[in-house]
Coordinates of C-alpha atoms in Angstrom, one line a residue:
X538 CA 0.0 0.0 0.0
X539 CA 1.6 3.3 -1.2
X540 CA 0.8 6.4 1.6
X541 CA -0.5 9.3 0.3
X542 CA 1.9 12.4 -0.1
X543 CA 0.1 14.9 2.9
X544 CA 0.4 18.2 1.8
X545 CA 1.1 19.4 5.8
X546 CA 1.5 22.7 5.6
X547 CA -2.2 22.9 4.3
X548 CA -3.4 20.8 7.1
X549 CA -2.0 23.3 9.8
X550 CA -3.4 26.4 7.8
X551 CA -6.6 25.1 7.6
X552 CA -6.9 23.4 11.2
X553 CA -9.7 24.3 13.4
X554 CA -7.7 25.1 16.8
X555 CA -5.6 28.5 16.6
X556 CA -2.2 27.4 16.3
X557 CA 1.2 29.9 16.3
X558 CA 4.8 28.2 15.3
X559 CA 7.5 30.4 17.5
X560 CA 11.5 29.5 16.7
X561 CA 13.2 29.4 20.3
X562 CA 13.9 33.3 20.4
X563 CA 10.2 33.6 20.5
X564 CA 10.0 35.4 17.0
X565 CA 6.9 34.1 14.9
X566 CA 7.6 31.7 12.0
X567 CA 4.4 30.6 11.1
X568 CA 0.5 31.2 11.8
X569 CA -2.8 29.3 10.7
X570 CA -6.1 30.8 9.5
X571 CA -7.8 30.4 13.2
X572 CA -5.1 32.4 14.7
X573 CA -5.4 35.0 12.8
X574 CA -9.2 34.8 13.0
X575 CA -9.3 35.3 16.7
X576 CA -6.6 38.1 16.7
X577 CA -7.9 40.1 14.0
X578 CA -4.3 40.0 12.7
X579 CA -2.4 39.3 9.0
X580 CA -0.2 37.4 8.7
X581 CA 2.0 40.0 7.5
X582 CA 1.9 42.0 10.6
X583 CA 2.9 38.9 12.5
X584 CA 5.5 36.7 10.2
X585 CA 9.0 37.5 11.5
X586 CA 8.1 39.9 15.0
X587 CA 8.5 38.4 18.1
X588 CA 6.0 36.8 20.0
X589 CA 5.7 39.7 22.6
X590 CA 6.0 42.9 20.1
X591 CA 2.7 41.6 18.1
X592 CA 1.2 40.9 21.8
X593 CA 2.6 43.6 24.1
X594 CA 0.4 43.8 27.3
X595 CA -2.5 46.4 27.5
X596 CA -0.9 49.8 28.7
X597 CA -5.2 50.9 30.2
X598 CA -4.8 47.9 32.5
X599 CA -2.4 48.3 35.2
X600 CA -2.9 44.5 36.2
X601 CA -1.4 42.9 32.9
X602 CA 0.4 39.7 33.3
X603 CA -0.3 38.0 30.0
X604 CA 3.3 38.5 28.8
X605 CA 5.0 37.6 32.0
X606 CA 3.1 34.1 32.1
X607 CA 3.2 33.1 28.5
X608 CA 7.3 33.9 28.8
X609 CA 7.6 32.2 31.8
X610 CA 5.9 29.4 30.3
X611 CA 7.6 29.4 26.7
X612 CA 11.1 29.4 28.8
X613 CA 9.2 26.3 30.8
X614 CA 9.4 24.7 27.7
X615 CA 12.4 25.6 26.5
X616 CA 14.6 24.3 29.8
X617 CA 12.4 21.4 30.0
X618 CA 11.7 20.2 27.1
X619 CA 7.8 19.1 28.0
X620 CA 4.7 21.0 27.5
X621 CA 2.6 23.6 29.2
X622 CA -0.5 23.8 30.0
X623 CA -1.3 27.3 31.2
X624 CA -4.5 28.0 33.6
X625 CA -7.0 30.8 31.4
X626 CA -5.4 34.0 31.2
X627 CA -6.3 37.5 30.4
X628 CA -4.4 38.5 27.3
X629 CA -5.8 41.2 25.9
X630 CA -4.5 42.1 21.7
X631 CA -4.3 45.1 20.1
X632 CA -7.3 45.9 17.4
X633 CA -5.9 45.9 14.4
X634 CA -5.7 49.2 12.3
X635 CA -6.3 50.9 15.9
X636 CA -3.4 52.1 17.7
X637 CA -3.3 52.3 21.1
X638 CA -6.5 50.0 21.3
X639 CA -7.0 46.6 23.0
X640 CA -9.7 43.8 23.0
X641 CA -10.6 42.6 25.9
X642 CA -9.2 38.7 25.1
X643 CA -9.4 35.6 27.5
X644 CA -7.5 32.7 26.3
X645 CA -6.9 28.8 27.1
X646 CA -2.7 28.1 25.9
X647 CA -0.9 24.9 25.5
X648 CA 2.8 25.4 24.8
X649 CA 4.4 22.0 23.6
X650 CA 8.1 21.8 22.0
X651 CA 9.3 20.4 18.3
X652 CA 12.7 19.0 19.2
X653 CA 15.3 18.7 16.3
X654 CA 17.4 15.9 15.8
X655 CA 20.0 16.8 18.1
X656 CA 17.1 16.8 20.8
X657 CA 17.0 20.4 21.2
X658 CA 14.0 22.3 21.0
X659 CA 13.5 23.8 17.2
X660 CA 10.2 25.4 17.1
X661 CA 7.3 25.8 19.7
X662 CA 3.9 25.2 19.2
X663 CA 1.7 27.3 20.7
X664 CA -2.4 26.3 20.4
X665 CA -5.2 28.4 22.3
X666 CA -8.8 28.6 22.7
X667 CA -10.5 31.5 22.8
X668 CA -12.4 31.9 26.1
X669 CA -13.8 35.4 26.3
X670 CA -17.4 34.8 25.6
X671 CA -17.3 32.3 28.4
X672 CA -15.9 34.8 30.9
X673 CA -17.7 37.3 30.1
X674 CA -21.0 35.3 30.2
X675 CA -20.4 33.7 33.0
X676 CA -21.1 36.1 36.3
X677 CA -19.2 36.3 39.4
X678 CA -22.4 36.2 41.5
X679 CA -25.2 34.2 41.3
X680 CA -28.7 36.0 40.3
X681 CA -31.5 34.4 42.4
X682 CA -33.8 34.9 38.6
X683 CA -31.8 32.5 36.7
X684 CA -32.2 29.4 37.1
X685 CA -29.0 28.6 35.8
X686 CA -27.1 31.1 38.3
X687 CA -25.5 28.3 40.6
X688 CA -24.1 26.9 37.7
X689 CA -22.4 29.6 36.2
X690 CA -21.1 30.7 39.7
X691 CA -19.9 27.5 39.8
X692 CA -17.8 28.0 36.8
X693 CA -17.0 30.9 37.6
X694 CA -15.7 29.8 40.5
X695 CA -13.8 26.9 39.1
X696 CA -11.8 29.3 36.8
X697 CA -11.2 32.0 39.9
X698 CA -9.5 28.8 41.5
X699 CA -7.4 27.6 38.1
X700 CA -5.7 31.6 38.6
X701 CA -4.9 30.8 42.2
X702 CA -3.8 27.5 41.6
X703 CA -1.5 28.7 38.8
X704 CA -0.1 32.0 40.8
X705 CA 0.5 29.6 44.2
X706 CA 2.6 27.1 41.5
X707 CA 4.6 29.7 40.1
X708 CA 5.7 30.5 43.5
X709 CA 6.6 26.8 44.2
X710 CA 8.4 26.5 40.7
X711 CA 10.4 29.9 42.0
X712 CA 11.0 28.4 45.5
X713 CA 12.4 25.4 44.1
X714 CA 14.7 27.2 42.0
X715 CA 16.0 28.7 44.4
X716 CA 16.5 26.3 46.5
X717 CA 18.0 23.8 43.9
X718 CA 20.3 26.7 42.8
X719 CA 21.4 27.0 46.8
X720 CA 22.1 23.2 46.7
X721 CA 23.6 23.0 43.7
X722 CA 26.3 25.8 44.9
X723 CA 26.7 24.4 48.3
X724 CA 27.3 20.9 47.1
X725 CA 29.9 22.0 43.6
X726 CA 31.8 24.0 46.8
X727 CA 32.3 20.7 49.1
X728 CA 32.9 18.6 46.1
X729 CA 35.7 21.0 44.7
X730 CA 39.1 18.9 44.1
X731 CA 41.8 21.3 43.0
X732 CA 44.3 18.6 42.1
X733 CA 42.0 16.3 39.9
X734 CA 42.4 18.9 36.9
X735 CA 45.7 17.7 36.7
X736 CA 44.8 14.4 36.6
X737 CA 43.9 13.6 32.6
X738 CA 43.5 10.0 33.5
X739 CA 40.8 10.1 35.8
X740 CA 37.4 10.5 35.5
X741 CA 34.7 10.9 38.1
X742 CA 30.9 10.8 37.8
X743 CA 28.1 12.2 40.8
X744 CA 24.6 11.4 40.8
X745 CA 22.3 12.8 43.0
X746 CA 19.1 10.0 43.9
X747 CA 16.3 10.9 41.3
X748 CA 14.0 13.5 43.0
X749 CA 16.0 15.2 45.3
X750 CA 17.6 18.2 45.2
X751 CA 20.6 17.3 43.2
X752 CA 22.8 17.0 46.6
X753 CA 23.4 13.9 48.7
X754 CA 25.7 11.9 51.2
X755 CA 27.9 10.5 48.6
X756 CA 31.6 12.4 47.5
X757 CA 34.5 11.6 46.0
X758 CA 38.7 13.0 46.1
X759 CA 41.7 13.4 44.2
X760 CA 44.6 14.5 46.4
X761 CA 48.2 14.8 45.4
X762 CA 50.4 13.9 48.0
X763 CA 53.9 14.1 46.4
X764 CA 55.4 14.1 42.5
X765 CA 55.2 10.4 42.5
X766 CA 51.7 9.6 44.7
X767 CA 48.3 10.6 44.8
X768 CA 45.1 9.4 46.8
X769 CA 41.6 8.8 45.6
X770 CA 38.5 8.3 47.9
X771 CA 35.0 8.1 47.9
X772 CA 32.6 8.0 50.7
X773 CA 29.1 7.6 51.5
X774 CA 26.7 9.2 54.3
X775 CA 23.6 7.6 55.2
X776 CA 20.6 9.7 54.0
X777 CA 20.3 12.0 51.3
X778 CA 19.3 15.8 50.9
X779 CA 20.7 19.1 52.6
X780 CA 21.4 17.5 55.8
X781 CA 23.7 14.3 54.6
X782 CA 25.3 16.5 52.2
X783 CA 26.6 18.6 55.3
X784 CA 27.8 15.7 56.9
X785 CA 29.8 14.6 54.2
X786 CA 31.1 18.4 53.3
X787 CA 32.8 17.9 57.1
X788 CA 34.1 14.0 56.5
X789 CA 35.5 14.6 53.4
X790 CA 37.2 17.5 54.2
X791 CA 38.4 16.4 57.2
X792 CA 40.2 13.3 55.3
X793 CA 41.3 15.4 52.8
X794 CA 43.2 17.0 55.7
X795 CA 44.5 13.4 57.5
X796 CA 45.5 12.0 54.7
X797 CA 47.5 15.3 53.9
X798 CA 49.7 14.9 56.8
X799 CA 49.5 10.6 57.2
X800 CA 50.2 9.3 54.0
X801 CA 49.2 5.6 55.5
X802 CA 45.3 5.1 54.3
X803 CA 44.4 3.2 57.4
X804 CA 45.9 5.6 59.9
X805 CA 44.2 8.5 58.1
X806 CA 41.4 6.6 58.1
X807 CA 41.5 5.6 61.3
X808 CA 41.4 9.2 62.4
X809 CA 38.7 10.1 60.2
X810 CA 36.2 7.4 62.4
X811 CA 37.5 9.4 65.5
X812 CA 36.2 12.3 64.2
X813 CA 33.2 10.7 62.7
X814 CA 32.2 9.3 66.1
X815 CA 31.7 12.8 68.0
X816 CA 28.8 13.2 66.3
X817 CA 26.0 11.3 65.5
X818 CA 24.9 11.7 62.1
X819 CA 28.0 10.5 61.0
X820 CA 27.8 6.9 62.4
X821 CA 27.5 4.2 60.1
X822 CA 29.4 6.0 57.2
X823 CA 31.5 4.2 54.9
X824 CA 34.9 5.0 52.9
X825 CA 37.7 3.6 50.7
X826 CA 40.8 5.1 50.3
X827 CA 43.2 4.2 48.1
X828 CA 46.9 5.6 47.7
X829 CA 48.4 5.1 44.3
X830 CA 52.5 5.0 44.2
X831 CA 53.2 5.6 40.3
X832 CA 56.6 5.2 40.7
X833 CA 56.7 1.5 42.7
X834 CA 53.5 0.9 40.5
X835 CA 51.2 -0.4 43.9
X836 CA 47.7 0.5 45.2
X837 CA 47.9 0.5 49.8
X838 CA 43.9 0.9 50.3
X839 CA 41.6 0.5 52.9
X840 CA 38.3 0.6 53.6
X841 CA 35.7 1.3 56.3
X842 CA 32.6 -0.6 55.7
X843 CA 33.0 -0.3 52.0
X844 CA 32.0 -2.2 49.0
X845 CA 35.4 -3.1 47.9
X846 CA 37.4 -1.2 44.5
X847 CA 37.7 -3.2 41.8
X848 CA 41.0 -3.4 39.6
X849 CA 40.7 -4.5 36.0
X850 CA 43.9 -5.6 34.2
X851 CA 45.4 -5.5 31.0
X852 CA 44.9 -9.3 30.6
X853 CA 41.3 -9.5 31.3
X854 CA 41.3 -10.4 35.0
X855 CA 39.5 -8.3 37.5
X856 CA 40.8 -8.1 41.2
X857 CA 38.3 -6.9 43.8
X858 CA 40.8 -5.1 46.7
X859 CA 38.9 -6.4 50.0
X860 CA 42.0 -7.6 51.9
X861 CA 41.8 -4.3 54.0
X862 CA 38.3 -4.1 55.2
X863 CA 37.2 -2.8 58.4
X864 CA 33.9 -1.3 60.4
X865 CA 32.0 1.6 59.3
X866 CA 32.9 4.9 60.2
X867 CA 32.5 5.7 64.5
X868 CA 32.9 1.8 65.2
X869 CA 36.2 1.5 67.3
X870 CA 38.5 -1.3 66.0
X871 CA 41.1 -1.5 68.8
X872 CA 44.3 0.2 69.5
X873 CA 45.7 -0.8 66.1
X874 CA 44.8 1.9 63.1
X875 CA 42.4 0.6 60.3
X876 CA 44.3 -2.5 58.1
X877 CA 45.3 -1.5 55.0
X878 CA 46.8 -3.7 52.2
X879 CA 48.8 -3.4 48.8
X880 CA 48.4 -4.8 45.4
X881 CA 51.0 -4.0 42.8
X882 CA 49.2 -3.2 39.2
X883 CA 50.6 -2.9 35.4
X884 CA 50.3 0.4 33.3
X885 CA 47.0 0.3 31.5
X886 CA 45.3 -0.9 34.4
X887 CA 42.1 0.7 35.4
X888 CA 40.9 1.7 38.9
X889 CA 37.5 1.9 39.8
X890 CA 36.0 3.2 43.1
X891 CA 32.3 3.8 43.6
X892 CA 29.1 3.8 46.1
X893 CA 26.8 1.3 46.7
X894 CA 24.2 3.1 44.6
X895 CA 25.9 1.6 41.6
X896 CA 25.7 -2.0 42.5
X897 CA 23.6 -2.3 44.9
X898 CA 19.7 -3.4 44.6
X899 CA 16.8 -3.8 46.5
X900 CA 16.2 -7.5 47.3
X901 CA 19.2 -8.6 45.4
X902 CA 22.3 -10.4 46.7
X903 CA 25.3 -7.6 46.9
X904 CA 27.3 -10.3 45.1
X905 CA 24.7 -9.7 42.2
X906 CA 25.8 -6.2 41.6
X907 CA 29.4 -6.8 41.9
X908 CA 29.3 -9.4 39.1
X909 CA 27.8 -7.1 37.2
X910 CA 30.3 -4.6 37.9
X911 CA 32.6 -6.7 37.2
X912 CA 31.5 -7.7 33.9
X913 CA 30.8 -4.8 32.4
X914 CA 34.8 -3.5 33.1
X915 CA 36.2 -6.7 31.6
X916 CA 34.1 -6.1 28.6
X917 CA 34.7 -2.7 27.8
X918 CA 38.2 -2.4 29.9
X919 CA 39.8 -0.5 26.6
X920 CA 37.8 2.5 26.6
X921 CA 38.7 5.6 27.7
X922 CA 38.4 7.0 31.8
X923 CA 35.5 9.3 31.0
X924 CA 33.7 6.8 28.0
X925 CA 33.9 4.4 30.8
X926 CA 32.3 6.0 33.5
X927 CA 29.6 6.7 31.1
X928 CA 29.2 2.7 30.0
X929 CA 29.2 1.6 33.5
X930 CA 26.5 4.1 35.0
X931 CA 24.3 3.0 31.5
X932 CA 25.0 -0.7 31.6
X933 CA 24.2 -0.8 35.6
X934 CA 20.8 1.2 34.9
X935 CA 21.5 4.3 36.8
X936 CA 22.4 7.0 34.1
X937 CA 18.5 8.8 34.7
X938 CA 19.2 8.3 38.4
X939 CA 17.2 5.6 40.8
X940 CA 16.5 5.7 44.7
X941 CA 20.0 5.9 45.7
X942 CA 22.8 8.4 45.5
X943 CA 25.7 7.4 43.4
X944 CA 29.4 8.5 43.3
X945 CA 32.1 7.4 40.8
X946 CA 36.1 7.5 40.3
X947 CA 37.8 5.5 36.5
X948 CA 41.6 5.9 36.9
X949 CA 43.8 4.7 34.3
X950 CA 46.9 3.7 35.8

């Protein structure tokens, strides 16, 4: 069965619902016959203007917020990449051939993006309905002579609470912005490493549990301790949000300092639980810390509580490094500082520390996720730090985020 050449630009001219085609700027691109029905307007007059120079807001009405909603909604769009769906609005439109004189105009919008084939947005689509014979019809007050009166104050009623609704979300959307942008800042602060940038082989991946505020419990480090050795860590603070992300900002910056002046992972680490146990929203926190020695070509690591580092080498094999494994965080473990083992590795090896969030699932065997871990390394061991970071958060399912916060460190050694 052959399909039909559609002649599409017709079918939007001629479509019943008024439809407007804005490029991301906002600046008109195309316009179908019910739009320009309802506005009065030409299509030259609105071909090639922006959006808000055809529709200004009514100077007469000192109340006008049509062009601060629809903007705030277009630019909705445009960061999110989902449609709208705008409570009625007031909007009134200039009367064509009339300077200086508006129509009193009550609309319904829908604002839905076009996205290209690089997945940005291209055009918007912007549909409305015409609503002002409804408003206006409709009266705020019930007449005890009409026997339809209840019902139209009902409507009436309905739409008053649509505006609220819309004006109290706004706020939220505005609250949360600013509170995402405070978390955001607050957590890029405590998760600063100067000396990674000079690390080219390294790569490191956060990801925050999907719906919270983009901070959580988890961190990673990169510390240079002399020409010839460096330290990695990661870490991992029960609970997520504001509050776990302050814990960790104070753990990982007070390992940062240990392991700064004792080179030894397990003794630093062992003063790190110290400090973790004066307070109690720090118990039950787990670590690894790993020292890399490029010049005697050996990994000394230890962990506290940890799911162990995995090392995949050149020749296939993968070596998990749990010969060093102690209590969480706060748990004493004697007069002895925290064990702490070595492995020797080849050039070309790879490195990889992480938080349970990576391997870890609900109702499945620990052992489970490690496999896959491990798996997924031996397979794709040849790729790059940074290209496999990316592989192992999309091949272990977490790339869009899932219930748990996850932090990750690739070093090619």
């Amino acid at each position: 069965m052959t399909t039909p050449r559609i002649d599409y630009r017709g079918l939007f001219a001629v479509t019943p619902s008024p439809y407007l085609v804005l490029d991301p700027d906002l600046v008109v691109v195309d316009v179908n016959r019910a739009y320009l029905r309802i506005t009065g307007r030409t299509r030259e007059e609105m071909i090639g203007r922006h959006l808000f120079e055809v529709h200004p807001d009514n100077p007469a009405d000192p109340d006008a917020d049509g062009v601060r909603n629809l903007n705030a909604s277009l630019q909705r769009v445009l960061r999110t990449k989902e449609p709208d769906t705008m409570a009625v609005q007031k909007y009134d439109v200039p009367v064509s051939g009339h300077p200086g004189v508006f129509q009193e105009k009550w609309w319904s919008p829908v604002n839905t993006p076009l996205l290209g084939p690089d997945g940005q947005v291209e055009w918007l689509l912007h549909r409305v309905e015409d609503m002002t014979e409804f408003i206006l019809t409709r009266p705020l007050r019930s007449a005890p002579e009409d026997p339809e009166s209840e019902h139209r104050a009902l409507e009436s009623e309905l739409y008053i609470r649509a505006q609220e609704l819309q004006r109290l979300n706004e706020e939220l959307r505005n609250a949360h912005a600013r509170e995402r942008h405070i978390a955001l800042t607050l957590q890029e602060a405590m998760l600063h490493s100067p000396d990674l940038a000079a690390h080219r082989e390294i790569a490191v991946r956060y990801l925050p549990a999907a719906r919270s505020l983009n901070v959580c419990g988890d961190w990673y480090d990169v510390v240079d301790l002399s020409e010839d050795t460096y330290t990695v860590a990661v870490g991992d603070v029960v609970g997520h949000g504001l509050e776990a992300a302050a814990v960790m900002g104070m753990l990982r910056s007070a390992l940062s300092a240990a392991v700064r002046a004792i080179h030894a992972p397990g003794a630093a680490m062992d003063v790190l639980s110290r400090y973790a146990g004066t307070f109690e929203s720090a118990l039950a926190t787990t670590a690894v810390k790993a020292v890399i020695d490029t010049r005697r070509q050996h990994i000394t690591y230890t962990s506290a509580g940890h799911p162990p580092p995995v090392l995949s080498r050149t020749d296939g094999t993968v070596v998990l490094l749990d010969r060093a494994t102690e209590p969480p965080l706060g748990v004493p473990v004697g007069r002895h500082p925290r064990a702490q083992a070595t492995v020797p590795y080849t050039p070309g090896d790879t490195l990889v520390l992480y938080t349970d969030g990576l391997t870890e699932r609900r109702g499945e065997d620990i052992d489970t996720g490690l496999q896959r871990l491990t798996d997924v390394l031996v397979r794709h061991a040849g790729l790059s730090p940074d290209r496999l970071a990316d592989v192992l958060l999309t091949r272990l399912g977490v790339a869009d985020g899932r219930d748990d916060d996850v932090a990750l460190i690739v070093i090619r050694l």
